[in-house]
mmCIF file with all atom_site columns, C-alpha atoms in Angstrom:
data_model
loop_
_atom_site.group_PDB
_atom_site.id
_atom_site.type_symbol
_atom_site.label_atom_id
_atom_site.label_alt_id
_atom_site.label_comp_id
_atom_site.label_asym_id
_atom_site.label_entity_id
_atom_site.label_seq_id
_atom_site.pdbx_PDB_ins_code
_atom_site.Cartn_x
_atom_site.Cartn_y
_atom_site.Cartn_z
_atom_site.occupancy
_atom_site.B_iso_or_equiv
_atom_site.pdbx_formal_charge
_atom_site.auth_seq_id
_atom_site.auth_comp_id
_atom_site.auth_asym_id
_atom_site.auth_atom_id
_atom_site.pdbx_PDB_model_num
ATOM 1   C CA . ALA W 1 1   ? -223.847 -129.330 146.219 1.00 71.00 ? 24  ALA W CA 1
ATOM 2   C CA . GLN W 1 2   ? -222.895 -131.940 143.750 1.00 80.00 ? 25  GLN W CA 1
ATOM 3   C CA . SER W 1 3   ? -221.087 -134.849 144.904 1.00 89.00 ? 26  SER W CA 1
ATOM 4   C CA . VAL W 1 4   ? -220.232 -138.357 144.008 1.00 94.00 ? 27  VAL W CA 1
ATOM 5   C CA . THR W 1 5   ? -219.904 -141.244 146.562 1.00 96.00 ? 28  THR W CA 1
ATOM 6   C CA . GLN W 1 6   ? -218.346 -144.871 146.442 1.00 97.00 ? 29  GLN W CA 1
ATOM 7   C CA . PRO W 1 7   ? -218.667 -146.409 149.606 1.00 96.00 ? 30  PRO W CA 1
ATOM 8   C CA . ASP W 1 8   ? -216.121 -149.279 148.882 1.00 95.00 ? 31  ASP W CA 1
ATOM 9   C CA . ILE W 1 9   ? -212.487 -147.941 148.238 1.00 95.00 ? 32  ILE W CA 1
ATOM 10  C CA . HIS W 1 10  ? -211.157 -151.577 147.795 1.00 96.00 ? 33  HIS W CA 1
ATOM 11  C CA . ILE W 1 11  ? -212.906 -154.763 146.772 1.00 97.00 ? 34  ILE W CA 1
ATOM 12  C CA . THR W 1 12  ? -211.333 -158.051 145.997 1.00 97.00 ? 35  THR W CA 1
ATOM 13  C CA . VAL W 1 13  ? -213.341 -161.018 143.947 1.00 97.00 ? 36  VAL W CA 1
ATOM 14  C CA . SER W 1 14  ? -212.500 -164.127 142.653 1.00 97.00 ? 37  SER W CA 1
ATOM 15  C CA . GLU W 1 15  ? -212.194 -164.594 138.796 1.00 97.00 ? 38  GLU W CA 1
ATOM 16  C CA . GLY W 1 16  ? -215.177 -165.701 137.372 1.00 97.00 ? 39  GLY W CA 1
ATOM 17  C CA . ALA W 1 17  ? -217.321 -164.034 140.378 1.00 97.00 ? 40  ALA W CA 1
ATOM 18  C CA . SER W 1 18  ? -219.856 -161.647 139.666 1.00 97.00 ? 41  SER W CA 1
ATOM 19  C CA . LEU W 1 19  ? -219.163 -157.997 140.776 1.00 97.00 ? 42  LEU W CA 1
ATOM 20  C CA . GLU W 1 20  ? -220.937 -154.755 141.690 1.00 97.00 ? 43  GLU W CA 1
ATOM 21  C CA . LEU W 1 21  ? -219.495 -151.593 142.394 1.00 98.00 ? 44  LEU W CA 1
ATOM 22  C CA . ARG W 1 22  ? -221.565 -148.888 144.134 1.00 98.00 ? 45  ARG W CA 1
ATOM 23  C CA . CYS W 1 23  ? -222.006 -145.305 143.118 1.00 97.00 ? 46  CYS W CA 1
ATOM 24  C CA . ASN W 1 24  ? -224.477 -142.856 144.755 1.00 96.00 ? 47  ASN W CA 1
ATOM 25  C CA . TYR W 1 25  ? -224.848 -139.156 143.531 1.00 93.00 ? 48  TYR W CA 1
ATOM 26  C CA . SER W 1 26  ? -226.437 -136.068 144.655 1.00 89.00 ? 49  SER W CA 1
ATOM 27  C CA . TYR W 1 27  ? -227.569 -133.759 141.849 1.00 82.00 ? 50  TYR W CA 1
ATOM 28  C CA . GLY W 1 28  ? -230.338 -131.199 141.563 1.00 73.00 ? 51  GLY W CA 1
ATOM 29  C CA . ALA W 1 29  ? -231.688 -132.523 138.456 1.00 74.00 ? 52  ALA W CA 1
ATOM 30  C CA . THR W 1 30  ? -231.239 -135.164 136.168 1.00 73.00 ? 53  THR W CA 1
ATOM 31  C CA . PRO W 1 31  ? -227.439 -135.983 135.675 1.00 82.00 ? 54  PRO W CA 1
ATOM 32  C CA . TYR W 1 32  ? -225.430 -137.362 133.121 1.00 87.00 ? 55  TYR W CA 1
ATOM 33  C CA . LEU W 1 33  ? -223.838 -140.697 135.060 1.00 91.00 ? 56  LEU W CA 1
ATOM 34  C CA . PHE W 1 34  ? -220.574 -141.957 133.367 1.00 93.00 ? 57  PHE W CA 1
ATOM 35  C CA . TRP W 1 35  ? -218.229 -145.111 134.807 1.00 96.00 ? 58  TRP W CA 1
ATOM 36  C CA . TYR W 1 36  ? -214.610 -144.728 133.902 1.00 96.00 ? 59  TYR W CA 1
ATOM 37  C CA . VAL W 1 37  ? -211.851 -147.478 134.429 1.00 96.00 ? 60  VAL W CA 1
ATOM 38  C CA . GLN W 1 38  ? -207.977 -146.497 134.919 1.00 94.00 ? 61  GLN W CA 1
ATOM 39  C CA . SER W 1 39  ? -205.292 -149.061 134.835 1.00 90.00 ? 62  SER W CA 1
ATOM 40  C CA . PRO W 1 40  ? -202.301 -147.938 136.722 1.00 83.00 ? 63  PRO W CA 1
ATOM 41  C CA . GLY W 1 41  ? -200.149 -145.059 135.106 1.00 76.00 ? 64  GLY W CA 1
ATOM 42  C CA . GLN W 1 42  ? -203.001 -144.682 132.676 1.00 80.00 ? 65  GLN W CA 1
ATOM 43  C CA . GLY W 1 43  ? -205.671 -142.164 131.787 1.00 84.00 ? 66  GLY W CA 1
ATOM 44  C CA . LEU W 1 44  ? -209.173 -143.004 132.157 1.00 92.00 ? 67  LEU W CA 1
ATOM 45  C CA . GLN W 1 45  ? -211.604 -145.120 129.739 1.00 93.00 ? 68  GLN W CA 1
ATOM 46  C CA . LEU W 1 46  ? -215.136 -144.614 129.323 1.00 93.00 ? 69  LEU W CA 1
ATOM 47  C CA . LEU W 1 47  ? -217.020 -148.209 130.299 1.00 96.00 ? 70  LEU W CA 1
ATOM 48  C CA . LEU W 1 48  ? -220.684 -146.742 129.864 1.00 94.00 ? 71  LEU W CA 1
ATOM 49  C CA . LYS W 1 49  ? -222.683 -143.659 130.118 1.00 91.00 ? 72  LYS W CA 1
ATOM 50  C CA . TYR W 1 50  ? -226.335 -142.829 131.291 1.00 90.00 ? 73  TYR W CA 1
ATOM 51  C CA . PHE W 1 51  ? -228.215 -139.869 129.851 1.00 84.00 ? 74  PHE W CA 1
ATOM 52  C CA . SER W 1 52  ? -231.762 -140.816 129.684 1.00 81.00 ? 75  SER W CA 1
ATOM 53  C CA . GLY W 1 53  ? -234.070 -143.576 128.365 1.00 84.00 ? 76  GLY W CA 1
ATOM 54  C CA . ASP W 1 54  ? -233.684 -147.278 129.513 1.00 87.00 ? 77  ASP W CA 1
ATOM 55  C CA . THR W 1 55  ? -232.094 -147.190 133.146 1.00 90.00 ? 78  THR W CA 1
ATOM 56  C CA . LEU W 1 56  ? -230.021 -150.205 132.412 1.00 95.00 ? 79  LEU W CA 1
ATOM 57  C CA . VAL W 1 57  ? -226.964 -149.536 129.977 1.00 95.00 ? 80  VAL W CA 1
ATOM 58  C CA . GLN W 1 58  ? -224.473 -151.535 128.654 1.00 96.00 ? 81  GLN W CA 1
ATOM 59  C CA . GLY W 1 59  ? -221.088 -150.743 128.562 1.00 95.00 ? 82  GLY W CA 1
ATOM 60  C CA . ILE W 1 60  ? -217.627 -152.009 127.015 1.00 94.00 ? 83  ILE W CA 1
ATOM 61  C CA . LYS W 1 61  ? -215.819 -155.310 128.345 1.00 94.00 ? 84  LYS W CA 1
ATOM 62  C CA . GLY W 1 62  ? -219.054 -156.873 129.284 1.00 96.00 ? 85  GLY W CA 1
ATOM 63  C CA . PHE W 1 63  ? -220.205 -154.129 132.071 1.00 97.00 ? 86  PHE W CA 1
ATOM 64  C CA . GLU W 1 64  ? -223.433 -152.925 132.865 1.00 97.00 ? 87  GLU W CA 1
ATOM 65  C CA . ALA W 1 65  ? -225.014 -150.279 135.080 1.00 97.00 ? 88  ALA W CA 1
ATOM 66  C CA . GLU W 1 66  ? -228.164 -149.443 136.713 1.00 96.00 ? 89  GLU W CA 1
ATOM 67  C CA . PHE W 1 67  ? -229.730 -146.135 137.168 1.00 94.00 ? 90  PHE W CA 1
ATOM 68  C CA . LYS W 1 68  ? -232.254 -145.928 139.948 1.00 94.00 ? 91  LYS W CA 1
ATOM 69  C CA . ARG W 1 69  ? -233.335 -142.259 140.868 1.00 91.00 ? 92  ARG W CA 1
ATOM 70  C CA . SER W 1 70  ? -235.243 -143.165 143.911 1.00 91.00 ? 93  SER W CA 1
ATOM 71  C CA . GLN W 1 71  ? -232.032 -144.204 145.217 1.00 93.00 ? 94  GLN W CA 1
ATOM 72  C CA . SER W 1 72  ? -229.717 -141.970 143.923 1.00 93.00 ? 95  SER W CA 1
ATOM 73  C CA . SER W 1 73  ? -227.610 -144.734 142.444 1.00 95.00 ? 96  SER W CA 1
ATOM 74  C CA . PHE W 1 74  ? -225.602 -145.980 139.160 1.00 96.00 ? 97  PHE W CA 1
ATOM 75  C CA . ASN W 1 75  ? -224.158 -149.248 140.378 1.00 98.00 ? 98  ASN W CA 1
ATOM 76  C CA . LEU W 1 76  ? -221.721 -150.958 137.909 1.00 98.00 ? 99  LEU W CA 1
ATOM 77  C CA . ARG W 1 77  ? -222.133 -154.647 137.550 1.00 98.00 ? 100 ARG W CA 1
ATOM 78  C CA . LYS W 1 78  ? -220.422 -157.567 135.712 1.00 98.00 ? 101 LYS W CA 1
ATOM 79  C CA . PRO W 1 79  ? -221.685 -161.002 135.624 1.00 97.00 ? 102 PRO W CA 1
ATOM 80  C CA . SER W 1 80  ? -218.312 -162.884 135.357 1.00 97.00 ? 103 SER W CA 1
ATOM 81  C CA . VAL W 1 81  ? -215.057 -160.950 136.556 1.00 97.00 ? 104 VAL W CA 1
ATOM 82  C CA . HIS W 1 82  ? -211.922 -161.537 134.445 1.00 96.00 ? 105 HIS W CA 1
ATOM 83  C CA . TRP W 1 83  ? -208.023 -160.826 135.719 1.00 95.00 ? 106 TRP W CA 1
ATOM 84  C CA . SER W 1 84  ? -207.728 -158.119 133.320 1.00 94.00 ? 107 SER W CA 1
ATOM 85  C CA . ASP W 1 85  ? -210.533 -156.217 134.907 1.00 96.00 ? 108 ASP W CA 1
ATOM 86  C CA . ALA W 1 86  ? -208.186 -155.490 137.885 1.00 96.00 ? 109 ALA W CA 1
ATOM 87  C CA . ALA W 1 87  ? -207.974 -151.685 137.802 1.00 96.00 ? 110 ALA W CA 1
ATOM 88  C CA . GLU W 1 88  ? -209.429 -148.698 139.374 1.00 96.00 ? 111 GLU W CA 1
ATOM 89  C CA . TYR W 1 89  ? -213.112 -147.344 138.743 1.00 98.00 ? 112 TYR W CA 1
ATOM 90  C CA . PHE W 1 90  ? -214.602 -144.271 139.011 1.00 97.00 ? 113 PHE W CA 1
ATOM 91  C CA . CYS W 1 91  ? -217.904 -142.956 138.859 1.00 97.00 ? 114 CYS W CA 1
ATOM 92  C CA . ALA W 1 92  ? -218.936 -139.324 137.978 1.00 93.00 ? 115 ALA W CA 1
ATOM 93  C CA . VAL W 1 93  ? -221.495 -137.308 137.117 1.00 90.00 ? 116 VAL W CA 1
ATOM 94  C CA . ALA W 1 94  ? -221.978 -134.196 135.018 1.00 83.00 ? 117 ALA W CA 1
ATOM 95  C CA . GLY W 1 95  ? -224.184 -131.541 134.187 1.00 68.00 ? 118 GLY W CA 1
ATOM 96  C CA . THR W 1 96  ? -226.444 -131.430 131.408 1.00 57.00 ? 119 THR W CA 1
ATOM 97  C CA . SER W 1 97  ? -225.888 -127.622 130.522 1.00 59.00 ? 120 SER W CA 1
ATOM 98  C CA . GLY W 1 98  ? -223.244 -128.566 128.081 1.00 53.00 ? 121 GLY W CA 1
ATOM 99  C CA . THR W 1 99  ? -220.259 -128.090 130.099 1.00 58.00 ? 122 THR W CA 1
ATOM 100 C CA . TYR W 1 100 ? -217.566 -130.772 130.986 1.00 61.00 ? 123 TYR W CA 1
ATOM 101 C CA . LYS W 1 101 ? -216.921 -130.211 134.561 1.00 80.00 ? 124 LYS W CA 1
ATOM 102 C CA . TYR W 1 102 ? -217.495 -133.838 135.285 1.00 88.00 ? 125 TYR W CA 1
ATOM 103 C CA . ILE W 1 103 ? -217.172 -134.787 139.147 1.00 90.00 ? 126 ILE W CA 1
ATOM 104 C CA . PHE W 1 104 ? -215.595 -137.775 140.216 1.00 93.00 ? 127 PHE W CA 1
ATOM 105 C CA . GLY W 1 105 ? -216.095 -140.080 143.031 1.00 95.00 ? 128 GLY W CA 1
ATOM 106 C CA . THR W 1 106 ? -213.060 -141.181 144.909 1.00 95.00 ? 129 THR W CA 1
ATOM 107 C CA . GLY W 1 107 ? -212.779 -144.396 143.136 1.00 96.00 ? 130 GLY W CA 1
ATOM 108 C CA . THR W 1 108 ? -212.782 -148.144 143.892 1.00 97.00 ? 131 THR W CA 1
ATOM 109 C CA . ARG W 1 109 ? -209.984 -150.463 143.581 1.00 97.00 ? 132 ARG W CA 1
ATOM 110 C CA . LEU W 1 110 ? -210.724 -153.951 142.368 1.00 97.00 ? 133 LEU W CA 1
ATOM 111 C CA . LYS W 1 111 ? -208.195 -156.547 143.050 1.00 97.00 ? 134 LYS W CA 1
ATOM 112 C CA . VAL W 1 112 ? -208.945 -160.027 141.128 1.00 97.00 ? 135 VAL W CA 1
ATOM 113 C CA . LEU W 1 113 ? -208.037 -163.258 142.456 1.00 96.00 ? 136 LEU W CA 1
ATOM 114 C CA . ALA W 1 114 ? -206.876 -166.184 140.598 1.00 89.00 ? 137 ALA W CA 1
ATOM 115 C CA . ASP K 2 1   ? -206.379 -141.895 114.764 1.00 59.00 ? 12  ASP K CA 1
ATOM 116 C CA . ALA K 2 2   ? -203.892 -140.774 117.722 1.00 76.00 ? 13  ALA K CA 1
ATOM 117 C CA . GLY K 2 3   ? -205.626 -140.294 121.217 1.00 90.00 ? 14  GLY K CA 1
ATOM 118 C CA . VAL K 2 4   ? -205.245 -137.415 123.363 1.00 94.00 ? 15  VAL K CA 1
ATOM 119 C CA . THR K 2 5   ? -201.611 -136.904 124.046 1.00 96.00 ? 16  THR K CA 1
ATOM 120 C CA . GLN K 2 6   ? -199.647 -135.434 126.759 1.00 97.00 ? 17  GLN K CA 1
ATOM 121 C CA . SER K 2 7   ? -196.212 -134.287 127.614 1.00 96.00 ? 18  SER K CA 1
ATOM 122 C CA . PRO K 2 8   ? -194.166 -134.888 129.094 1.00 96.00 ? 19  PRO K CA 1
ATOM 123 C CA . THR K 2 9   ? -195.062 -138.135 130.834 1.00 95.00 ? 20  THR K CA 1
ATOM 124 C CA . HIS K 2 10  ? -193.106 -137.266 134.046 1.00 95.00 ? 21  HIS K CA 1
ATOM 125 C CA . LEU K 2 11  ? -191.968 -134.126 135.490 1.00 95.00 ? 22  LEU K CA 1
ATOM 126 C CA . ILE K 2 12  ? -189.917 -133.448 138.634 1.00 97.00 ? 23  ILE K CA 1
ATOM 127 C CA . LYS K 2 13  ? -189.945 -129.811 139.689 1.00 97.00 ? 24  LYS K CA 1
ATOM 128 C CA . THR K 2 14  ? -188.844 -127.944 142.864 1.00 97.00 ? 25  THR K CA 1
ATOM 129 C CA . ARG K 2 15  ? -190.985 -125.776 145.389 1.00 97.00 ? 26  ARG K CA 1
ATOM 130 C CA . GLY K 2 16  ? -191.493 -122.430 143.875 1.00 97.00 ? 27  GLY K CA 1
ATOM 131 C CA . GLN K 2 17  ? -190.863 -123.320 140.263 1.00 97.00 ? 28  GLN K CA 1
ATOM 132 C CA . GLN K 2 18  ? -193.142 -123.179 137.526 1.00 98.00 ? 29  GLN K CA 1
ATOM 133 C CA . VAL K 2 19  ? -194.240 -125.977 135.250 1.00 98.00 ? 30  VAL K CA 1
ATOM 134 C CA . THR K 2 20  ? -195.996 -125.857 131.735 1.00 98.00 ? 31  THR K CA 1
ATOM 135 C CA . LEU K 2 21  ? -197.775 -129.192 130.913 1.00 98.00 ? 32  LEU K CA 1
ATOM 136 C CA . ARG K 2 22  ? -199.016 -129.970 127.094 1.00 98.00 ? 33  ARG K CA 1
ATOM 137 C CA . CYS K 2 23  ? -201.812 -131.657 125.412 1.00 97.00 ? 34  CYS K CA 1
ATOM 138 C CA . SER K 2 24  ? -203.097 -132.628 121.753 1.00 97.00 ? 35  SER K CA 1
ATOM 139 C CA . PRO K 2 25  ? -206.780 -133.581 121.698 1.00 95.00 ? 36  PRO K CA 1
ATOM 140 C CA . ILE K 2 26  ? -207.832 -136.044 119.392 1.00 93.00 ? 37  ILE K CA 1
ATOM 141 C CA . SER K 2 27  ? -208.250 -134.669 115.642 1.00 92.00 ? 38  SER K CA 1
ATOM 142 C CA . GLY K 2 28  ? -211.410 -132.916 115.266 1.00 88.00 ? 39  GLY K CA 1
ATOM 143 C CA . HIS K 2 29  ? -212.177 -131.993 118.922 1.00 88.00 ? 40  HIS K CA 1
ATOM 144 C CA . LYS K 2 30  ? -212.273 -128.415 119.747 1.00 88.00 ? 41  LYS K CA 1
ATOM 145 C CA . SER K 2 31  ? -212.738 -128.840 123.593 1.00 88.00 ? 42  SER K CA 1
ATOM 146 C CA . VAL K 2 32  ? -210.204 -129.503 125.974 1.00 92.00 ? 43  VAL K CA 1
ATOM 147 C CA . SER K 2 33  ? -210.322 -129.980 129.760 1.00 92.00 ? 44  SER K CA 1
ATOM 148 C CA . TRP K 2 34  ? -207.757 -130.504 132.656 1.00 96.00 ? 45  TRP K CA 1
ATOM 149 C CA . TYR K 2 35  ? -208.088 -132.594 135.912 1.00 96.00 ? 46  TYR K CA 1
ATOM 150 C CA . GLN K 2 36  ? -205.760 -132.822 138.584 1.00 97.00 ? 47  GLN K CA 1
ATOM 151 C CA . GLN K 2 37  ? -205.663 -136.477 140.329 1.00 95.00 ? 48  GLN K CA 1
ATOM 152 C CA . VAL K 2 38  ? -203.760 -136.501 143.241 1.00 95.00 ? 49  VAL K CA 1
ATOM 153 C CA . LEU K 2 39  ? -202.833 -139.989 144.623 1.00 90.00 ? 50  LEU K CA 1
ATOM 154 C CA . GLY K 2 40  ? -205.955 -141.981 146.059 1.00 87.00 ? 51  GLY K CA 1
ATOM 155 C CA . GLN K 2 41  ? -208.260 -139.634 144.670 1.00 90.00 ? 52  GLN K CA 1
ATOM 156 C CA . GLY K 2 42  ? -210.773 -139.137 141.848 1.00 92.00 ? 53  GLY K CA 1
ATOM 157 C CA . PRO K 2 43  ? -209.839 -136.428 139.273 1.00 94.00 ? 54  PRO K CA 1
ATOM 158 C CA . GLN K 2 44  ? -210.452 -133.000 140.012 1.00 94.00 ? 55  GLN K CA 1
ATOM 159 C CA . PHE K 2 45  ? -211.548 -130.323 137.286 1.00 92.00 ? 56  PHE K CA 1
ATOM 160 C CA . ILE K 2 46  ? -209.593 -127.699 136.733 1.00 95.00 ? 57  ILE K CA 1
ATOM 161 C CA . PHE K 2 47  ? -210.262 -125.878 133.382 1.00 91.00 ? 58  PHE K CA 1
ATOM 162 C CA . GLN K 2 48  ? -212.452 -126.498 130.273 1.00 89.00 ? 59  GLN K CA 1
ATOM 163 C CA . TYR K 2 49  ? -211.502 -124.713 127.049 1.00 90.00 ? 60  TYR K CA 1
ATOM 164 C CA . TYR K 2 50  ? -213.509 -124.529 124.077 1.00 86.00 ? 61  TYR K CA 1
ATOM 165 C CA . GLU K 2 51  ? -212.563 -122.527 120.819 1.00 84.00 ? 62  GLU K CA 1
ATOM 166 C CA . LYS K 2 52  ? -209.731 -120.917 122.639 1.00 87.00 ? 63  LYS K CA 1
ATOM 167 C CA . GLU K 2 53  ? -212.158 -119.566 125.465 1.00 89.00 ? 64  GLU K CA 1
ATOM 168 C CA . GLU K 2 54  ? -211.972 -120.711 128.853 1.00 89.00 ? 65  GLU K CA 1
ATOM 169 C CA . ARG K 2 55  ? -215.613 -122.269 129.619 1.00 84.00 ? 66  ARG K CA 1
ATOM 170 C CA . GLY K 2 56  ? -215.359 -123.363 132.911 1.00 84.00 ? 67  GLY K CA 1
ATOM 171 C CA . ARG K 2 57  ? -212.967 -123.225 135.793 1.00 89.00 ? 68  ARG K CA 1
ATOM 172 C CA . GLY K 2 58  ? -212.828 -125.333 138.995 1.00 90.00 ? 69  GLY K CA 1
ATOM 173 C CA . ASN K 2 59  ? -211.825 -124.282 142.383 1.00 90.00 ? 70  ASN K CA 1
ATOM 174 C CA . PHE K 2 60  ? -208.085 -123.859 141.832 1.00 95.00 ? 71  PHE K CA 1
ATOM 175 C CA . PRO K 2 61  ? -206.145 -120.711 142.863 1.00 97.00 ? 72  PRO K CA 1
ATOM 176 C CA . ASP K 2 62  ? -204.858 -118.123 140.633 1.00 96.00 ? 73  ASP K CA 1
ATOM 177 C CA . ARG K 2 63  ? -201.301 -120.067 140.283 1.00 97.00 ? 74  ARG K CA 1
ATOM 178 C CA . PHE K 2 64  ? -203.190 -122.370 137.734 1.00 98.00 ? 75  PHE K CA 1
ATOM 179 C CA . SER K 2 65  ? -203.781 -121.020 134.288 1.00 97.00 ? 76  SER K CA 1
ATOM 180 C CA . ALA K 2 66  ? -204.348 -122.352 131.063 1.00 97.00 ? 77  ALA K CA 1
ATOM 181 C CA . ARG K 2 67  ? -204.876 -121.614 127.479 1.00 96.00 ? 78  ARG K CA 1
ATOM 182 C CA . GLN K 2 68  ? -205.535 -123.302 124.153 1.00 96.00 ? 79  GLN K CA 1
ATOM 183 C CA . PHE K 2 69  ? -204.031 -122.521 120.755 1.00 95.00 ? 80  PHE K CA 1
ATOM 184 C CA . PRO K 2 70  ? -205.594 -121.983 117.150 1.00 94.00 ? 81  PRO K CA 1
ATOM 185 C CA . ASN K 2 71  ? -204.614 -125.532 116.430 1.00 93.00 ? 82  ASN K CA 1
ATOM 186 C CA . TYR K 2 72  ? -206.980 -126.508 119.585 1.00 94.00 ? 83  TYR K CA 1
ATOM 187 C CA . SER K 2 73  ? -203.997 -127.691 121.760 1.00 96.00 ? 84  SER K CA 1
ATOM 188 C CA . SER K 2 74  ? -203.457 -126.537 125.052 1.00 97.00 ? 85  SER K CA 1
ATOM 189 C CA . GLU K 2 75  ? -201.042 -126.070 127.790 1.00 98.00 ? 86  GLU K CA 1
ATOM 190 C CA . LEU K 2 76  ? -201.380 -125.547 131.646 1.00 98.00 ? 87  LEU K CA 1
ATOM 191 C CA . ASN K 2 77  ? -199.349 -123.504 133.526 1.00 98.00 ? 88  ASN K CA 1
ATOM 192 C CA . VAL K 2 78  ? -198.634 -123.941 137.127 1.00 98.00 ? 89  VAL K CA 1
ATOM 193 C CA . ASN K 2 79  ? -196.957 -121.026 138.956 1.00 97.00 ? 90  ASN K CA 1
ATOM 194 C CA . ALA K 2 80  ? -194.944 -120.996 142.318 1.00 97.00 ? 91  ALA K CA 1
ATOM 195 C CA . LEU K 2 81  ? -195.189 -124.829 142.635 1.00 97.00 ? 92  LEU K CA 1
ATOM 196 C CA . LEU K 2 82  ? -196.193 -126.331 146.060 1.00 97.00 ? 93  LEU K CA 1
ATOM 197 C CA . LEU K 2 83  ? -195.590 -129.942 147.651 1.00 97.00 ? 94  LEU K CA 1
ATOM 198 C CA . GLY K 2 84  ? -199.464 -130.348 147.307 1.00 96.00 ? 95  GLY K CA 1
ATOM 199 C CA . ASP K 2 85  ? -199.402 -129.947 143.589 1.00 97.00 ? 96  ASP K CA 1
ATOM 200 C CA . SER K 2 86  ? -197.866 -133.251 143.218 1.00 97.00 ? 97  SER K CA 1
ATOM 201 C CA . ALA K 2 87  ? -200.070 -134.932 141.289 1.00 97.00 ? 98  ALA K CA 1
ATOM 202 C CA . LEU K 2 88  ? -201.232 -136.459 137.606 1.00 95.00 ? 99  LEU K CA 1
ATOM 203 C CA . TYR K 2 89  ? -202.533 -133.935 135.428 1.00 97.00 ? 100 TYR K CA 1
ATOM 204 C CA . LEU K 2 90  ? -205.238 -135.370 133.030 1.00 96.00 ? 101 LEU K CA 1
ATOM 205 C CA . CYS K 2 91  ? -206.011 -133.766 129.815 1.00 96.00 ? 102 CYS K CA 1
ATOM 206 C CA . ALA K 2 92  ? -209.297 -134.571 128.085 1.00 93.00 ? 103 ALA K CA 1
ATOM 207 C CA . SER K 2 93  ? -210.830 -133.580 124.713 1.00 91.00 ? 104 SER K CA 1
ATOM 208 C CA . SER K 2 94  ? -214.155 -133.627 123.743 1.00 85.00 ? 105 SER K CA 1
ATOM 209 C CA . LEU K 2 95  ? -216.568 -132.574 120.586 1.00 78.00 ? 106 LEU K CA 1
ATOM 210 C CA . PRO K 2 96  ? -219.115 -130.520 121.861 1.00 65.00 ? 107 PRO K CA 1
ATOM 211 C CA . GLY K 2 97  ? -222.290 -129.832 120.068 1.00 59.00 ? 108 GLY K CA 1
ATOM 212 C CA . GLN K 2 98  ? -222.712 -133.097 118.735 1.00 52.00 ? 109 GLN K CA 1
ATOM 213 C CA . GLY K 2 99  ? -225.746 -133.926 121.048 1.00 49.00 ? 110 GLY K CA 1
ATOM 214 C CA . ALA K 2 100 ? -226.109 -135.461 124.247 1.00 44.00 ? 111 ALA K CA 1
ATOM 215 C CA . LEU K 2 101 ? -225.277 -138.922 123.242 1.00 43.00 ? 112 LEU K CA 1
ATOM 216 C CA . ASN K 2 102 ? -221.986 -138.007 121.928 1.00 51.00 ? 113 ASN K CA 1
ATOM 217 C CA . GLU K 2 103 ? -221.113 -135.970 124.965 1.00 65.00 ? 114 GLU K CA 1
ATOM 218 C CA . LYS K 2 104 ? -217.886 -137.726 126.397 1.00 77.00 ? 115 LYS K CA 1
ATOM 219 C CA . LEU K 2 105 ? -214.440 -137.046 127.930 1.00 85.00 ? 116 LEU K CA 1
ATOM 220 C CA . PHE K 2 106 ? -211.541 -139.172 126.371 1.00 90.00 ? 117 PHE K CA 1
ATOM 221 C CA . PHE K 2 107 ? -208.525 -138.994 128.333 1.00 93.00 ? 118 PHE K CA 1
ATOM 222 C CA . GLY K 2 108 ? -205.170 -138.819 127.744 1.00 94.00 ? 119 GLY K CA 1
ATOM 223 C CA . SER K 2 109 ? -202.430 -140.995 129.953 1.00 93.00 ? 120 SER K CA 1
ATOM 224 C CA . GLY K 2 110 ? -201.456 -137.760 132.166 1.00 94.00 ? 121 GLY K CA 1
ATOM 225 C CA . THR K 2 111 ? -198.329 -136.094 133.109 1.00 96.00 ? 122 THR K CA 1
ATOM 226 C CA . GLN K 2 112 ? -197.055 -137.012 136.594 1.00 95.00 ? 123 GLN K CA 1
ATOM 227 C CA . LEU K 2 113 ? -195.798 -133.862 138.375 1.00 97.00 ? 124 LEU K CA 1
ATOM 228 C CA . SER K 2 114 ? -193.713 -134.521 141.561 1.00 97.00 ? 125 SER K CA 1
ATOM 229 C CA . VAL K 2 115 ? -192.764 -131.616 143.453 1.00 97.00 ? 126 VAL K CA 1
ATOM 230 C CA . LEU K 2 116 ? -189.598 -131.854 145.782 1.00 96.00 ? 127 LEU K CA 1
#
């Protein structure tokens, strides 16, 4: 069955420190992979996506993610975290058949210390 | 351009009641999807509609239904509300058929439904 696992429920980092959020997926074929961010009381905003090609993808707000097929992972990274990055981050996988049934992980809540 | 708009933003109902949530997609988007996000969880897929036809349905009971109108707006209906239906209901629009690189969902801010 298709699934997405985000092993870290909460992560706390200091402002200016680097960040890595983990995501592992289970999918029978090559999936589409996404990272979304959700601020309190808001909808989800797309940070970046991977469909094919270069396994290191760049997104908005200085985020990047690396697709590693051998590890079934799609970890999100940022070299220097800003206080405004505090939010909940969701990894998602979607099929390549054109449907929009995204499967989301349970999320990682990021806290940034000043 | 306006983003995905949802109404109402908050709603309080009691068990057994029925509720209708509304969504207006981004102008030009023809597909609308609905997701349920229970507190502390990721969004769960409920429905996708494209050109007024149901294209996908998640693992939700028949109490949940939806429809899409000719202007591509959509309604989600939930009958016989249960306490467990309390959640943030997210609507997302997309523009299928534009190629893989353009496939992504644009989410609204959601309707927070509380069932007492």
